[in-house]
Short mmCIF file of C-alpha atoms and ligand atoms in Angstrom, two decimals:
data_model
loop_
_atom_site.label_atom_id
_atom_site.label_comp_id
_atom_site.label_asym_id
_atom_site.label_seq_id
_atom_site.Cartn_x
_atom_site.Cartn_y
_atom_site.Cartn_z
CA MET A 11 0.17 0.09 0.11
CA THR A 12 1.72 3.39 -1.02
CA ASN A 13 0.51 6.52 1.14
CA ASP A 14 -1.21 8.33 -1.20
CA PHE A 15 -3.90 6.24 0.59
CA CYS A 16 -4.42 9.09 3.49
CA MET A 17 -7.33 8.76 5.40
CA LYS A 18 -6.26 12.01 7.85
CA SER A 19 -6.29 14.29 4.64
CA LEU A 20 -9.58 13.22 4.15
CA ALA A 21 -10.79 13.73 7.50
CA ARG A 22 -12.65 17.27 8.28
CA ALA A 23 -10.35 19.47 10.12
CA LEU A 24 -11.75 19.59 13.51
CA VAL A 25 -11.54 15.59 13.67
CA GLU A 26 -8.18 15.41 14.80
CA LYS A 27 -8.71 18.45 16.68
CA GLN A 28 -11.47 16.91 18.56
CA PRO A 29 -11.16 15.82 22.53
CA VAL A 30 -11.43 12.17 23.42
CA TYR A 31 -13.84 11.68 26.06
CA GLU A 32 -12.62 9.36 28.77
CA PRO A 33 -14.80 7.49 30.43
CA GLY A 34 -14.34 5.37 33.75
CA ARG A 35 -12.18 2.21 33.26
CA PRO A 36 -14.18 -0.72 32.62
CA ILE A 37 -13.85 -3.58 35.05
CA GLU A 38 -13.36 -5.91 32.78
CA ASP A 39 -10.06 -3.98 31.68
CA VAL A 40 -8.74 -3.48 34.60
CA ALA A 41 -9.25 -6.82 36.17
CA ARG A 42 -7.59 -7.74 33.04
CA GLU A 43 -4.47 -5.54 33.73
CA LEU A 44 -4.45 -6.64 37.20
CA GLY A 45 -4.85 -10.13 36.59
CA PHE A 46 -7.63 -10.09 39.32
CA ASP A 47 -10.96 -11.86 39.41
CA PHE A 48 -13.91 -9.58 37.53
CA HIS A 49 -15.63 -9.98 41.00
CA THR A 50 -13.15 -8.58 43.36
CA ILE A 51 -13.39 -5.41 41.69
CA ILE A 52 -15.65 -2.38 42.52
CA LYS A 53 -16.30 0.76 40.05
CA MET A 54 -17.13 3.70 41.76
CA ALA A 55 -16.03 5.94 38.53
CA SER A 56 -19.06 6.53 36.81
CA ASN A 57 -22.14 7.69 39.19
CA GLU A 58 -23.68 4.58 38.58
CA ASN A 59 -26.19 2.81 40.79
CA PRO A 60 -24.67 0.54 43.08
CA LEU A 61 -27.98 -1.33 43.82
CA GLY A 62 -28.46 -2.30 40.03
CA PRO A 63 -31.43 -1.68 37.69
CA SER A 64 -35.02 -1.32 38.94
CA PRO A 65 -35.83 -4.88 39.16
CA LYS A 66 -39.45 -3.73 37.27
CA ALA A 67 -37.19 -2.41 34.44
CA LEU A 68 -35.03 -5.45 34.37
CA ALA A 69 -38.23 -7.86 34.01
CA ALA A 70 -39.83 -5.31 31.48
CA ALA A 71 -36.26 -5.56 29.59
CA ARG A 72 -35.96 -9.46 29.71
CA GLU A 73 -39.71 -9.90 28.31
CA ALA A 74 -38.94 -7.30 25.37
CA LEU A 75 -36.45 -9.27 24.81
CA GLY A 76 -38.46 -11.89 22.85
CA GLN A 77 -39.37 -9.15 20.11
CA ALA A 78 -35.72 -8.14 19.60
CA HIS A 79 -36.37 -9.24 16.02
CA LEU A 80 -38.62 -6.13 15.52
CA TYR A 81 -37.83 -2.50 15.05
CA PRO A 82 -38.66 -0.48 17.94
CA ASP A 83 -41.59 2.11 17.80
CA GLY A 84 -39.22 4.76 16.62
CA ASN A 85 -41.65 7.11 17.81
CA GLY A 86 -41.38 5.61 21.65
CA THR A 87 -45.32 6.36 22.00
CA ARG A 88 -45.82 4.25 25.11
CA LEU A 89 -42.63 5.81 26.78
CA LYS A 90 -43.63 9.51 25.89
CA GLU A 91 -46.90 8.68 27.07
CA LYS A 92 -45.62 7.38 30.41
CA ILE A 93 -43.30 10.32 30.67
CA ALA A 94 -45.94 12.63 29.81
CA ALA A 95 -48.13 11.34 32.75
CA LYS A 96 -45.60 11.16 35.40
CA ARG A 97 -43.82 14.60 34.57
CA GLY A 98 -46.80 16.66 34.01
CA LEU A 99 -46.11 17.17 30.21
CA ARG A 100 -47.28 16.65 26.85
CA THR A 101 -46.16 13.65 24.44
CA GLU A 102 -45.49 16.79 21.95
CA GLN A 103 -43.38 18.22 23.92
CA LEU A 104 -41.22 15.20 24.38
CA VAL A 105 -37.59 13.93 22.49
CA LEU A 106 -36.16 10.50 23.77
CA GLY A 107 -32.38 9.83 23.39
CA ASN A 108 -29.95 7.24 23.65
CA GLY A 109 -28.94 8.34 26.69
CA SER A 110 -29.65 12.28 27.49
CA ASN A 111 -25.76 12.52 25.90
CA GLU A 112 -27.20 12.15 22.30
CA ILE A 113 -29.94 14.61 23.07
CA ILE A 114 -27.08 17.05 23.69
CA GLU A 115 -25.61 16.07 20.28
CA LEU A 116 -29.02 16.44 18.51
CA LEU A 117 -29.33 19.73 19.80
CA GLY A 118 -26.17 20.55 18.02
CA HIS A 119 -27.10 19.20 15.16
CA ALA A 120 -30.39 21.49 15.17
CA PHE A 121 -29.28 24.72 16.70
CA LEU A 122 -25.10 25.36 16.45
CA ARG A 123 -23.55 26.95 13.76
CA HIS A 124 -20.00 27.78 12.77
CA GLY A 125 -18.47 30.31 15.38
CA ASP A 126 -21.96 30.09 17.32
CA GLU A 127 -20.69 30.49 21.55
CA VAL A 128 -22.01 28.28 24.03
CA VAL A 129 -21.66 29.35 27.22
CA MET A 130 -20.94 26.61 29.98
CA GLY A 131 -19.53 26.46 33.68
CA ALA A 132 -15.87 24.71 34.14
CA PRO A 133 -15.81 22.41 35.56
CA ALA A 134 -18.85 21.06 34.11
CA PHE A 135 -20.21 18.20 32.41
CA ILE A 136 -17.60 17.82 29.59
CA VAL A 137 -19.92 16.61 26.86
CA TYR A 138 -20.96 20.09 26.55
CA LYS A 139 -17.68 21.19 25.41
CA LEU A 140 -17.02 18.14 23.13
CA VAL A 141 -20.29 18.85 21.01
CA THR A 142 -20.04 22.32 21.05
CA LEU A 143 -16.16 21.64 19.39
CA LEU A 144 -18.15 19.02 16.96
CA PHE A 145 -20.41 21.65 15.34
CA GLU A 146 -17.32 23.97 15.48
CA ALA A 147 -19.07 26.72 17.53
CA VAL A 148 -17.24 28.17 20.53
CA PRO A 149 -17.33 26.96 24.14
CA VAL A 150 -17.11 29.66 26.24
CA GLU A 151 -16.31 28.42 29.97
CA VAL A 152 -17.21 30.57 33.15
CA PRO A 153 -15.33 29.05 36.09
CA LEU A 154 -17.29 27.94 39.04
CA VAL A 155 -16.86 29.45 42.53
CA ASP A 156 -16.58 27.41 45.38
CA HIS A 157 -17.49 24.64 43.24
CA ARG A 158 -20.47 26.20 42.23
CA HIS A 159 -22.05 27.21 39.00
CA ASP A 160 -21.68 31.38 38.97
CA LEU A 161 -24.83 32.06 37.21
CA GLU A 162 -24.27 36.07 37.42
CA ALA A 163 -21.08 35.63 35.94
CA MET A 164 -22.27 33.43 33.24
CA ALA A 165 -25.25 36.11 32.48
CA ALA A 166 -22.33 38.53 31.84
CA GLN A 167 -20.71 36.34 28.83
CA VAL A 168 -24.09 36.00 26.95
CA THR A 169 -23.43 38.30 23.79
CA ASP A 170 -25.06 38.32 20.24
CA LYS A 171 -23.28 35.53 19.14
CA THR A 172 -24.51 33.11 21.90
CA ARG A 173 -26.82 30.44 20.84
CA MET A 174 -26.97 28.08 23.88
CA VAL A 175 -26.40 27.87 27.66
CA PHE A 176 -25.57 24.46 29.83
CA LEU A 177 -26.74 24.39 33.30
CA PRO A 178 -26.33 20.93 34.77
CA SER A 179 -27.78 20.92 38.71
CA PRO A 180 -26.58 19.15 40.58
CA ASN A 181 -23.42 19.55 38.51
CA ASN A 182 -21.15 16.66 37.78
CA PRO A 183 -18.19 16.54 38.60
CA THR A 184 -18.46 18.94 41.53
CA GLY A 185 -22.46 17.80 42.75
CA THR A 186 -23.37 21.13 43.79
CA ALA A 187 -26.68 22.69 42.96
CA ASN A 188 -28.01 26.17 42.28
CA SER A 189 -31.62 26.94 43.89
CA GLU A 190 -34.98 27.25 42.17
CA GLU A 191 -34.88 30.87 42.71
CA GLU A 192 -31.92 31.85 41.26
CA ILE A 193 -31.95 29.62 37.98
CA PHE A 194 -35.17 30.88 37.17
CA ALA A 195 -34.16 34.52 37.66
CA PHE A 196 -31.12 33.37 35.19
CA ALA A 197 -33.48 31.92 32.90
CA ARG A 198 -35.71 34.78 32.84
CA ALA A 199 -33.08 37.39 31.89
CA LEU A 200 -31.31 35.22 28.89
CA PRO A 201 -32.46 37.01 25.62
CA SER A 202 -34.58 35.24 22.93
CA HIS A 203 -31.83 34.26 20.57
CA VAL A 204 -30.30 31.93 23.51
CA ILE A 205 -31.62 28.21 24.25
CA PHE A 206 -31.13 27.23 27.86
CA VAL A 207 -30.50 23.93 28.74
CA PHE A 208 -31.04 22.66 32.32
CA ASP A 209 -29.38 19.25 32.83
CA GLU A 210 -31.16 17.17 35.26
CA ALA A 211 -29.25 13.98 35.20
CA TYR A 212 -29.33 13.83 39.10
CA ALA A 213 -32.66 15.32 39.99
CA GLU A 214 -34.11 12.55 41.46
CA TYR A 215 -31.67 12.72 44.02
CA LEU A 216 -32.88 16.14 45.52
CA ASP A 217 -35.97 16.16 47.69
CA SER A 218 -37.63 19.00 45.69
CA PRO A 219 -35.53 19.48 42.00
CA PRO A 220 -35.93 22.76 40.61
CA ASP A 221 -39.41 22.63 38.27
CA LEU A 222 -38.54 24.23 34.86
CA ARG A 223 -42.36 23.64 33.47
CA PRO A 224 -43.28 27.16 34.40
CA LEU A 225 -40.54 28.67 32.16
CA ILE A 226 -41.23 26.47 29.37
CA ASP A 227 -45.13 27.48 29.51
CA GLU A 228 -43.92 31.29 29.34
CA GLY A 229 -42.76 30.02 26.14
CA ARG A 230 -39.45 30.56 27.01
CA ASN A 231 -36.46 29.07 24.90
CA VAL A 232 -35.95 26.57 27.62
CA VAL A 233 -35.11 22.91 27.41
CA CYS A 234 -34.65 20.07 30.21
CA LEU A 235 -32.86 16.81 29.89
CA ARG A 236 -33.45 13.74 31.84
CA THR A 237 -31.71 10.16 32.12
CA PHE A 238 -32.24 6.79 32.98
CA SER A 239 -29.10 6.22 33.61
CA LYS A 240 -28.62 7.23 37.45
CA ILE A 241 -31.29 6.60 39.90
CA TYR A 242 -33.04 4.34 37.54
CA GLY A 243 -29.93 1.91 37.25
CA LEU A 244 -30.38 1.51 33.37
CA ALA A 245 -26.96 3.57 32.43
CA SER A 246 -26.04 0.35 29.50
CA LEU A 247 -29.14 0.87 28.05
CA ARG A 248 -28.67 4.14 26.76
CA ILE A 249 -32.02 5.91 27.26
CA GLY A 250 -32.94 9.77 28.08
CA TYR A 251 -35.43 12.60 27.51
CA GLY A 252 -35.43 15.92 26.74
CA TYR A 253 -38.37 18.54 27.17
CA GLY A 254 -39.33 21.50 26.07
CA SER A 255 -42.04 23.40 23.77
CA ALA A 256 -44.00 21.18 21.24
CA GLU A 257 -42.11 23.52 18.90
CA TRP A 258 -38.45 22.46 19.78
CA ALA A 259 -39.23 19.22 20.12
CA ALA A 260 -40.60 18.92 16.64
CA LEU A 261 -37.49 20.60 15.20
CA VAL A 262 -35.13 18.11 17.33
CA ASN A 263 -37.01 14.98 16.40
CA ARG A 264 -36.19 15.85 12.53
CA VAL A 265 -33.15 15.71 13.10
CA ARG A 266 -32.23 12.36 15.06
CA GLN A 267 -32.31 8.71 13.64
CA PRO A 268 -35.38 7.23 13.10
CA PHE A 269 -34.81 4.50 15.64
CA ASN A 270 -32.48 6.01 17.90
CA THR A 271 -33.64 4.33 21.17
CA ASN A 272 -34.40 0.94 21.06
CA ALA A 273 -37.40 -1.43 22.23
CA ILE A 274 -35.38 -2.99 25.19
CA SER A 275 -34.73 0.43 26.86
CA GLN A 276 -38.26 1.65 25.99
CA ALA A 277 -39.73 -1.01 27.60
CA ALA A 278 -37.22 -0.65 30.86
CA ALA A 279 -37.79 2.92 31.15
CA VAL A 280 -41.44 2.67 31.17
CA ALA A 281 -41.36 0.07 34.01
CA ALA A 282 -38.61 2.16 35.91
CA LEU A 283 -40.87 5.16 36.07
CA ASP A 284 -43.64 2.89 37.81
CA ASP A 285 -40.92 1.52 40.33
CA ASP A 286 -41.22 4.50 43.27
CA ALA A 287 -40.01 1.98 45.57
CA PHE A 288 -36.90 1.53 43.84
CA VAL A 289 -36.20 5.24 43.39
CA GLY A 290 -37.28 5.88 46.95
CA GLU A 291 -34.94 3.26 48.30
CA CYS A 292 -32.07 4.73 46.30
CA ARG A 293 -32.24 7.92 47.14
CA ARG A 294 -32.32 7.07 50.80
CA ARG A 295 -29.43 4.36 50.70
CA ASN A 296 -27.48 6.92 48.64
CA ARG A 297 -27.69 9.83 51.86
CA GLU A 298 -26.46 7.10 53.74
CA GLY A 299 -23.54 6.20 51.47
CA GLY A 300 -22.56 10.08 51.20
CA ARG A 301 -22.75 10.38 55.14
CA GLN A 302 -20.56 7.28 55.28
CA LEU A 303 -18.16 8.28 53.00
CA GLU A 304 -17.66 11.84 54.35
CA ALA A 305 -17.35 10.58 57.63
CA GLY A 306 -14.61 8.73 56.42
CA PHE A 307 -12.65 11.58 54.78
CA ALA A 308 -13.14 13.30 57.79
CA SER A 309 -11.27 10.72 59.52
CA LEU A 310 -8.65 10.47 56.89
CA GLY A 311 -8.11 14.49 56.78
CA LEU A 312 -9.95 14.55 53.37
CA GLU A 313 -11.68 17.74 52.21
CA SER A 314 -14.67 16.44 50.39
CA VAL A 315 -17.44 19.15 48.37
CA PRO A 316 -20.99 18.92 49.84
CA SER A 317 -22.52 16.69 47.05
CA GLU A 318 -26.54 16.82 46.21
CA GLY A 319 -25.55 13.68 43.56
CA ASN A 320 -24.63 10.40 44.26
CA PHE A 321 -20.82 10.85 44.23
CA LEU A 322 -18.56 13.15 45.85
CA LEU A 323 -15.44 15.44 44.81
CA VAL A 324 -12.38 14.83 47.15
CA ARG A 325 -9.31 16.49 47.40
CA VAL A 326 -6.37 13.89 47.38
CA GLY A 327 -3.26 15.67 46.38
CA ASP A 328 -2.28 13.79 43.58
CA GLY A 329 -5.30 12.42 41.92
CA VAL A 330 -3.52 10.24 39.25
CA ARG A 331 -1.24 8.70 41.99
CA PHE A 332 -4.25 8.27 44.28
CA PHE A 333 -6.79 6.74 41.38
CA GLN A 334 -3.60 4.63 40.37
CA SER A 335 -2.89 3.21 43.99
CA VAL A 336 -6.86 2.36 44.81
CA GLN A 337 -7.01 0.65 41.51
CA ALA A 338 -4.24 -1.60 42.42
CA GLN A 339 -6.29 -2.45 45.42
CA GLY A 340 -9.57 -3.39 42.94
CA VAL A 341 -11.72 -0.12 43.33
CA ILE A 342 -11.82 2.14 40.31
CA VAL A 343 -12.73 5.82 40.83
CA ARG A 344 -12.19 8.90 38.52
CA PRO A 345 -9.33 11.21 38.23
CA LEU A 346 -10.49 14.78 37.10
CA GLY A 347 -7.11 16.28 35.26
CA GLY A 348 -8.96 16.68 32.46
CA TYR A 349 -11.63 18.42 33.98
CA GLY A 350 -8.83 20.87 35.49
CA LEU A 351 -8.79 19.47 39.22
CA PRO A 352 -5.94 17.30 39.25
CA GLU A 353 -5.71 17.05 42.88
CA TYR A 354 -9.10 15.55 43.40
CA VAL A 355 -10.98 12.38 42.18
CA ARG A 356 -14.71 12.10 42.04
CA VAL A 357 -15.97 9.01 43.88
CA SER A 358 -19.15 7.86 43.17
CA ILE A 359 -21.37 6.45 46.31
CA GLY A 360 -21.53 2.98 46.68
CA THR A 361 -22.93 0.24 48.95
CA LYS A 362 -22.27 0.39 52.14
CA ALA A 363 -19.47 -2.25 51.77
CA GLU A 364 -18.12 -0.67 48.78
CA ASN A 365 -18.04 2.22 50.35
CA GLU A 366 -16.11 0.67 53.34
CA ARG A 367 -13.36 -1.06 51.28
CA PHE A 368 -12.56 1.95 48.98
CA LEU A 369 -12.12 4.13 52.33
CA GLN A 370 -9.51 1.26 53.30
CA ALA A 371 -8.01 1.69 50.16
CA ALA A 372 -7.79 5.04 50.45
CA ALA A 373 -6.14 4.99 53.84
CA ARG A 374 -3.62 2.69 52.18
CA ALA A 375 -3.23 4.80 48.97
CA LEU A 376 -2.51 7.86 51.50
CA GLY A 377 -0.24 6.07 53.72
CA SER A 378 1.94 5.01 51.12
C1 PLP B 423 -24.80 10.78 34.02
C2 PLP B 423 -25.07 12.53 33.49
C3 PLP B 423 -25.65 12.55 32.14
C4 PLP B 423 -26.43 11.35 31.71
O1 PLP B 423 -25.87 10.64 30.38
P1 PLP B 423 -26.79 9.43 29.67
O2 PLP B 423 -26.02 9.82 28.35
O3 PLP B 423 -27.83 9.68 29.82
O4 PLP B 423 -26.25 8.32 30.28
C5 PLP B 423 -26.16 13.59 31.60
N1 PLP B 423 -25.45 14.99 32.26
C6 PLP B 423 -24.87 14.44 33.57
C7 PLP B 423 -24.54 16.04 33.74
C8 PLP B 423 -24.19 13.51 33.71
O5 PLP B 423 -23.55 13.40 34.65
#
């Protein structure tokens, strides 16, 4: 083969510049690398639900597998009806996604042009920046203050070129949340050429999550994102949704693949929405686990950021070294150098036993 055939020269210029998302390390990789048994490793790196999937969702997914030869309902009618009833929305306001991450990308397809500005916090969920760059738009990053989104500073960065503003609350990776009052004031001050995207991935962990439906009903350009990956324990099935005005949903539904969400996930999500007992139990156990970890950190002399989510940001010194040390002991956490927090790691709250094991590994990591 001659080097006349060069794929790189055929790619769009942005492709090589595109940063690569670094996911939490899969258990299998780490097990193979360390020569450990798969079952001896615990993953506290991706904010997954340590209690597993909702049992009702699992049963529904198993049943749906029997129809795996049929294309899914591309409109996701049953799931949309369920979401609409549960959340007080109309089905026309909904867009289903292959995880809520896909909806972030669909927002790019529908709304971002070359040179548009997208305002976001730093550090915030990294996918906002990746999608912005993918569409040759410009990320405008506004530093968090005390690990919280500074809405006044974000508002000050809005210009004629701003097309979108992202706000996750609770935020990932910091776990901090903004109040409903300040979010409403921020949204109402945005000009009409800006779309406000409110990411509610961890909303179910809050006692009373902010409800942005009044902003949508007022006719503002507000879009909210939810996922089944976190409290519902369905991260592997890749299912989430967005809601906004019916006009917004109609636009975004035009730019998605016809079968972007599959029937197994749709069935599981419908059942998960009926499993209030599971969600309540997860929320309760998450609180307990959070307190357990905080107490453990305090006794190790570590400072952690108060979190409203299912994970904690903790300052350990050299984040990569700590990550490697606990990993060698079979516990996977997330180093945050990519988020500009090299002294921290993010730890997902596990079961009582997992938290205990992590704290023991942390003590050794710090002692060595
Ligand atoms: C986990 C997470 C999501 C959910 O992503 P999915 O694609 O639905 O799995 C979205 N936003 C934030 C901030 C998250 O942390």
